[in-house]
XYZ file of C-alpha atoms in Angstrom:
373
model
C -0.007 -0.002 0.064
C 1.295 3.331 -0.996
C 0.351 7.173 -0.229
C 1.791 10.235 -1.974
C 1.560 13.425 -0.106
C 2.105 16.722 -2.028
C 2.457 20.320 -1.153
C 4.106 23.446 -2.750
C 7.143 23.031 -0.491
C 8.599 20.177 1.501
C 8.861 22.326 4.714
C 4.964 22.182 4.770
C 5.169 18.397 5.049
C 7.826 18.589 7.669
C 6.187 21.082 9.870
C 2.497 20.003 9.572
C 2.397 16.303 8.627
C 4.324 14.125 10.783
C 1.336 12.930 12.688
C -0.305 11.899 9.343
C 2.787 9.961 8.200
C 2.814 8.222 11.671
C -0.706 7.090 11.100
C -0.038 5.986 7.619
C 3.013 3.953 8.733
C 1.012 2.339 11.559
C -1.419 1.157 8.832
C 1.389 -0.328 6.785
C 1.524 2.276 3.922
C 4.640 3.450 2.280
C 4.704 7.179 2.210
C 6.141 9.301 -0.615
C 6.308 13.085 -0.874
C 6.435 15.395 -3.889
C 7.117 19.040 -3.128
C 9.884 21.827 -3.903
C 12.828 21.422 -1.652
C 13.274 24.403 0.320
C 14.701 22.819 3.575
C 18.079 24.665 3.193
C 16.028 27.792 4.077
C 14.589 26.254 7.168
C 17.587 25.949 9.457
C 18.141 22.094 9.523
C 14.511 20.923 9.119
C 14.710 17.473 7.693
C 12.303 15.281 5.849
C 13.624 12.025 7.151
C 10.440 10.359 8.384
C 9.043 9.338 4.904
C 10.006 6.595 2.416
C 10.736 8.598 -0.730
C 10.990 12.251 -1.601
C 10.631 13.842 -4.988
C 11.772 17.436 -5.640
C 9.110 19.053 -7.796
C 9.568 22.683 -8.891
C 6.038 24.045 -7.668
C 5.673 27.814 -7.710
C 3.556 29.501 -5.023
C 2.141 31.735 -7.661
C -0.701 30.036 -9.797
C 0.808 31.696 -12.868
C 4.401 30.555 -12.106
C 5.743 28.797 -15.389
C 7.387 26.191 -13.235
C 4.069 24.844 -12.444
C 3.918 23.414 -15.933
C 6.817 21.484 -15.379
C 5.722 20.470 -11.832
C 2.528 19.085 -13.485
C 4.534 17.010 -15.974
C 6.870 15.647 -13.590
C 4.147 14.828 -11.130
C 1.969 13.136 -13.714
C 4.831 10.865 -14.557
C 5.519 9.968 -10.897
C 1.724 9.298 -10.244
C 1.598 6.956 -13.539
C 4.749 5.082 -12.432
C 3.412 4.366 -8.997
C 0.614 2.337 -7.822
C -0.784 4.843 -5.216
C -3.749 4.000 -3.143
C -4.359 7.598 -2.001
C -2.872 10.820 -3.227
C -3.145 13.493 -0.398
C -2.429 17.120 -1.581
C -2.010 20.359 0.394
C -1.608 24.018 -0.099
C -3.567 25.929 -2.863
C -1.186 25.512 -5.811
C 0.038 22.070 -4.892
C -3.558 20.926 -4.444
C -4.518 22.266 -7.958
C -1.585 20.793 -9.863
C -1.779 17.487 -8.009
C -5.502 17.072 -8.628
C -4.865 17.909 -12.239
C -2.080 15.341 -12.621
C -4.236 12.642 -10.746
C -7.183 12.707 -13.009
C -6.372 9.548 -14.949
C -5.281 7.525 -11.877
C -8.392 8.610 -10.126
C -10.512 7.058 -12.810
C -8.877 3.790 -12.259
C -9.502 3.823 -8.441
C -6.909 5.864 -6.738
C -8.472 8.142 -3.990
C -7.611 11.735 -4.059
C -7.680 13.788 -0.700
C -7.153 17.617 -0.235
C -6.448 19.344 3.055
C -7.653 22.882 2.966
C -5.550 24.801 5.652
C -7.743 27.781 5.344
C -9.973 28.888 2.392
C -9.194 32.339 0.997
C -12.774 32.968 0.945
C -14.682 33.217 4.203
C -17.305 35.484 6.106
C -15.886 39.134 5.955
C -13.293 38.339 3.164
C -12.953 40.876 0.342
C -15.350 40.157 -2.519
C -12.322 39.732 -4.912
C -11.399 36.698 -2.869
C -14.760 35.097 -3.436
C -14.598 35.806 -7.127
C -11.042 34.430 -7.608
C -10.968 31.569 -5.215
C -14.467 30.087 -4.441
C -15.316 28.965 -8.025
C -11.900 27.271 -8.411
C -12.149 25.486 -5.051
C -15.723 24.339 -5.872
C -14.777 23.040 -9.248
C -11.946 21.052 -8.008
C -13.779 19.765 -5.065
C -16.804 18.610 -7.160
C -14.740 17.092 -9.862
C -11.355 15.923 -8.754
C -11.526 15.368 -5.009
C -12.816 12.192 -3.062
C -12.332 13.721 0.393
C -11.873 17.357 1.352
C -10.419 17.857 4.875
C -10.913 21.058 6.629
C -9.393 22.339 9.969
C -11.898 25.044 10.881
C -15.591 24.993 11.802
C -16.335 27.704 9.209
C -14.663 26.031 6.389
C -16.278 22.700 7.279
C -19.786 24.253 7.227
C -19.201 26.120 3.981
C -17.758 23.113 2.248
C -20.377 20.592 3.496
C -23.245 22.799 2.348
C -21.792 23.764 -1.109
C -19.381 21.138 -2.386
C -20.400 17.703 -3.763
C -17.279 15.672 -2.359
C -17.192 13.999 1.054
C -16.156 16.761 3.575
C -14.216 15.986 6.871
C -12.989 18.109 9.753
C -10.028 17.606 11.844
C -8.512 19.632 14.824
C -5.698 21.159 12.831
C -2.368 19.144 12.223
C -1.760 18.433 15.875
C 0.599 19.732 18.538
C 2.909 17.754 20.573
C 2.050 18.414 24.264
C 5.231 16.653 25.416
C 7.180 19.462 23.647
C 4.999 22.345 24.395
C 4.023 22.438 27.972
C 3.852 24.965 30.757
C 6.786 25.437 33.220
C 6.481 26.770 36.629
C 8.024 30.321 37.552
C 11.080 29.026 39.072
C 11.797 26.858 36.036
C 11.032 29.872 33.815
C 13.514 32.005 35.844
C 16.293 29.517 35.402
C 15.566 29.123 31.677
C 15.698 32.839 31.208
C 19.133 32.961 33.035
C 20.470 30.318 30.623
C 19.380 32.674 27.675
C 21.215 35.415 29.544
C 18.146 37.462 30.649
C 17.261 38.425 34.259
C 13.783 37.692 35.518
C 12.746 41.352 35.275
C 13.059 41.207 31.474
C 9.587 40.868 29.791
C 9.681 38.650 26.701
C 7.202 38.815 23.782
C 7.167 36.048 21.098
C 5.819 36.394 17.617
C 6.075 33.173 15.334
C 5.431 32.993 11.775
C 6.889 33.286 8.225
C 8.074 36.798 7.350
C 5.123 37.625 4.952
C 2.860 40.604 4.311
C -0.196 38.434 5.642
C 1.666 37.684 8.924
C 1.959 41.378 9.499
C 4.813 41.479 11.894
C 5.195 45.046 11.589
C 2.145 45.618 13.605
C 3.755 44.434 16.927
C 6.982 46.284 16.000
C 5.031 49.324 15.702
C 3.378 48.764 19.058
C 6.741 48.213 20.810
C 7.539 52.046 21.537
C 4.041 52.218 23.497
C 4.855 48.912 25.398
C 8.382 50.273 26.276
C 6.966 53.470 27.740
C 5.473 51.376 30.460
C 7.742 48.298 30.472
C 11.218 49.483 29.210
C 12.877 46.109 29.927
C 10.914 44.356 27.201
C 12.269 42.219 24.291
C 10.343 41.042 21.309
C 11.517 38.019 19.449
C 10.195 37.312 16.049
C 10.897 33.835 14.831
C 10.581 32.834 11.125
C 12.174 33.765 7.665
C 10.757 35.180 4.556
C 10.733 37.955 2.029
C 9.666 40.732 4.425
C 12.996 40.341 6.372
C 14.754 43.296 4.946
C 11.573 45.579 5.391
C 11.261 44.565 9.105
C 14.985 45.191 9.746
C 14.550 48.690 8.276
C 11.464 49.431 10.272
C 13.194 48.127 13.520
C 16.095 50.488 12.740
C 13.710 53.376 11.926
C 11.910 53.184 15.276
C 15.405 52.680 17.107
C 14.376 49.383 18.436
C 17.525 47.314 17.811
C 18.132 46.514 21.322
C 14.586 45.460 21.963
C 13.422 43.522 18.880
C 15.342 40.426 17.609
C 14.784 38.515 14.414
C 15.479 34.977 15.242
C 15.310 33.526 11.655
C 13.792 30.068 11.211
C 13.920 28.428 14.690
C 13.714 24.589 15.479
C 13.583 25.026 19.271
C 10.486 27.128 19.539
C 9.536 25.352 22.740
C 12.366 26.915 24.632
C 11.342 30.504 23.539
C 7.773 29.599 24.490
C 8.990 28.561 27.892
C 10.698 31.994 28.625
C 7.964 34.067 27.078
C 5.526 36.262 28.880
C 3.147 36.886 25.994
C 2.877 35.397 22.550
C 1.365 37.634 19.770
C 0.110 37.053 16.336
C -0.670 39.981 13.862
C -2.003 38.045 10.939
C -4.478 39.559 8.539
C -5.708 36.194 7.538
C -5.363 32.691 9.267
C -6.608 29.181 8.896
C -5.875 27.491 12.168
C -2.650 28.851 13.538
C -0.404 26.339 15.070
C 1.721 28.892 16.847
C -1.369 29.971 18.821
C -1.980 26.330 19.927
C 1.714 25.921 20.896
C 1.611 29.012 22.920
C -1.560 27.985 24.605
C -0.176 24.626 25.686
C 2.961 26.251 26.883
C 1.072 28.414 29.229
C 1.968 31.638 27.316
C -0.995 34.177 27.143
C -1.934 35.191 23.709
C -2.750 38.417 22.064
C -3.995 38.059 18.475
C -5.589 39.952 15.753
C -9.246 39.361 15.214
C -9.655 37.076 12.203
C -11.534 33.894 11.633
C -8.619 31.510 12.347
C -7.700 33.301 15.575
C -11.441 33.345 16.536
C -11.593 29.487 16.184
C -9.121 29.336 19.083
C -9.700 32.441 21.126
C -12.710 33.615 23.014
C -11.916 37.244 23.586
C -10.786 38.050 27.265
C -11.254 34.566 28.335
C -8.474 32.377 26.978
C -6.690 35.147 25.042
C -7.217 38.746 23.762
C -8.403 39.611 20.229
C -7.437 43.050 18.879
C -8.293 44.693 15.546
C -5.863 44.177 12.636
C -3.298 47.179 12.710
C -4.731 48.662 15.823
C -1.250 49.450 17.536
C -2.863 51.064 20.719
C -5.156 48.091 21.426
C -2.318 45.721 20.846
C 0.115 47.592 23.217
C -2.686 47.800 25.867
C -3.518 44.221 25.589
C 0.159 43.218 25.978
C 0.649 45.776 28.942
C -2.500 44.278 30.610
C -0.975 40.717 30.713
C 2.249 42.172 31.936
C 0.580 44.027 34.754
C -2.435 41.884 35.963
C -1.415 38.410 37.320
C -4.972 37.382 37.936
C -5.986 37.937 34.216
C -2.881 36.241 33.156
C -3.528 33.160 35.344
C -7.175 32.796 34.206
C -6.236 33.128 30.665
C -3.560 30.464 30.902
C -5.859 27.953 32.632
C -8.756 28.509 29.943
C -6.201 28.417 27.070
C -4.756 25.088 28.192
C -8.199 23.559 28.156
C -8.822 24.807 24.522
C -5.533 23.732 23.230
C -5.593 20.138 24.541
C -8.364 19.522 21.902
C -5.694 19.942 19.244
C -2.999 17.341 20.686
C -1.467 14.786 18.374
C -3.548 12.015 19.894
C -6.870 13.826 18.939
C -5.661 14.606 15.309
C -4.197 11.094 14.779
C -7.581 9.534 15.790
C -9.292 11.731 13.361
C -6.937 10.858 10.555
C -7.294 7.111 11.238
C -11.060 7.507 10.668
C -10.506 9.362 7.436
C -8.116 6.633 6.132
C -10.446 3.809 6.929
C -10.879 3.237 3.255
């Protein structure tokens, strides 16, 4: 038995699909991956838990010319291998894969697609609905056996409007043995190991350096935070095309001593354990893994009000939601958590209750059911 996993880039499989591969291996499947090799950019991330890897030149842009080459190479791989299931991910990877799988699907191969967050949703710009909805519906109705969603909103929309079988899982899973809360004494010792005294306040922002992730929002909020808490450091973990722009903004605001770009980081759990607040400034999200990791780690969360964050955060109960690009409300929320121990304690308790629903064990059980074919 054999399964092919595809995505635009190999790091996507590394970061999000280890639980799925473990489920497939437990069922006796051989697992192949086809995606663009971008692991050199990811600071040692390794795709060493699958059986075979194909480097396919996908482009993230739907109009990228390399997608034609990717289609041809992928079609040949699919025709040469007897896959029971072809499981595709990411918008471009999903489209190219489903086109390349048409012939094999007619002869019995099942095609699954995981939607990690539709670009069309309640409140999305009308252009998103015009551009993306017809494409997703067409491919779901004609080239997909199972559509897997990770948010309630996406599940309800797809279930009502698409003809293929629609499933919902609790994201891609988080390892609670890696992301867990440490007590204040342990936290103080860990801060010392990093070279920080206990009076230093630490903010952590995790995500690829993209326009959508909008890290400039928390950078612009830092002067207001520093007015009240001058011993504050912001760590931004991730790499991407906005790196130079963010570096320039940090310099313009004279924040070089208080804002540090970490690049792609493989030991995020260590930074979660020393952080006092986790922030996410995204304009759009599906189901953000970094928020679940923070919640499990006992790090209070301040996040922008979008549908992905609302999936996890009940405002002022297990976290705080603020409008996108509202610098004042972002800084006020961070300062509140710094200053009000009772608010912080309650948020941590409620957040952990929420996050446990997204543990590996839950997601693996859901994937087991989906692959009962």
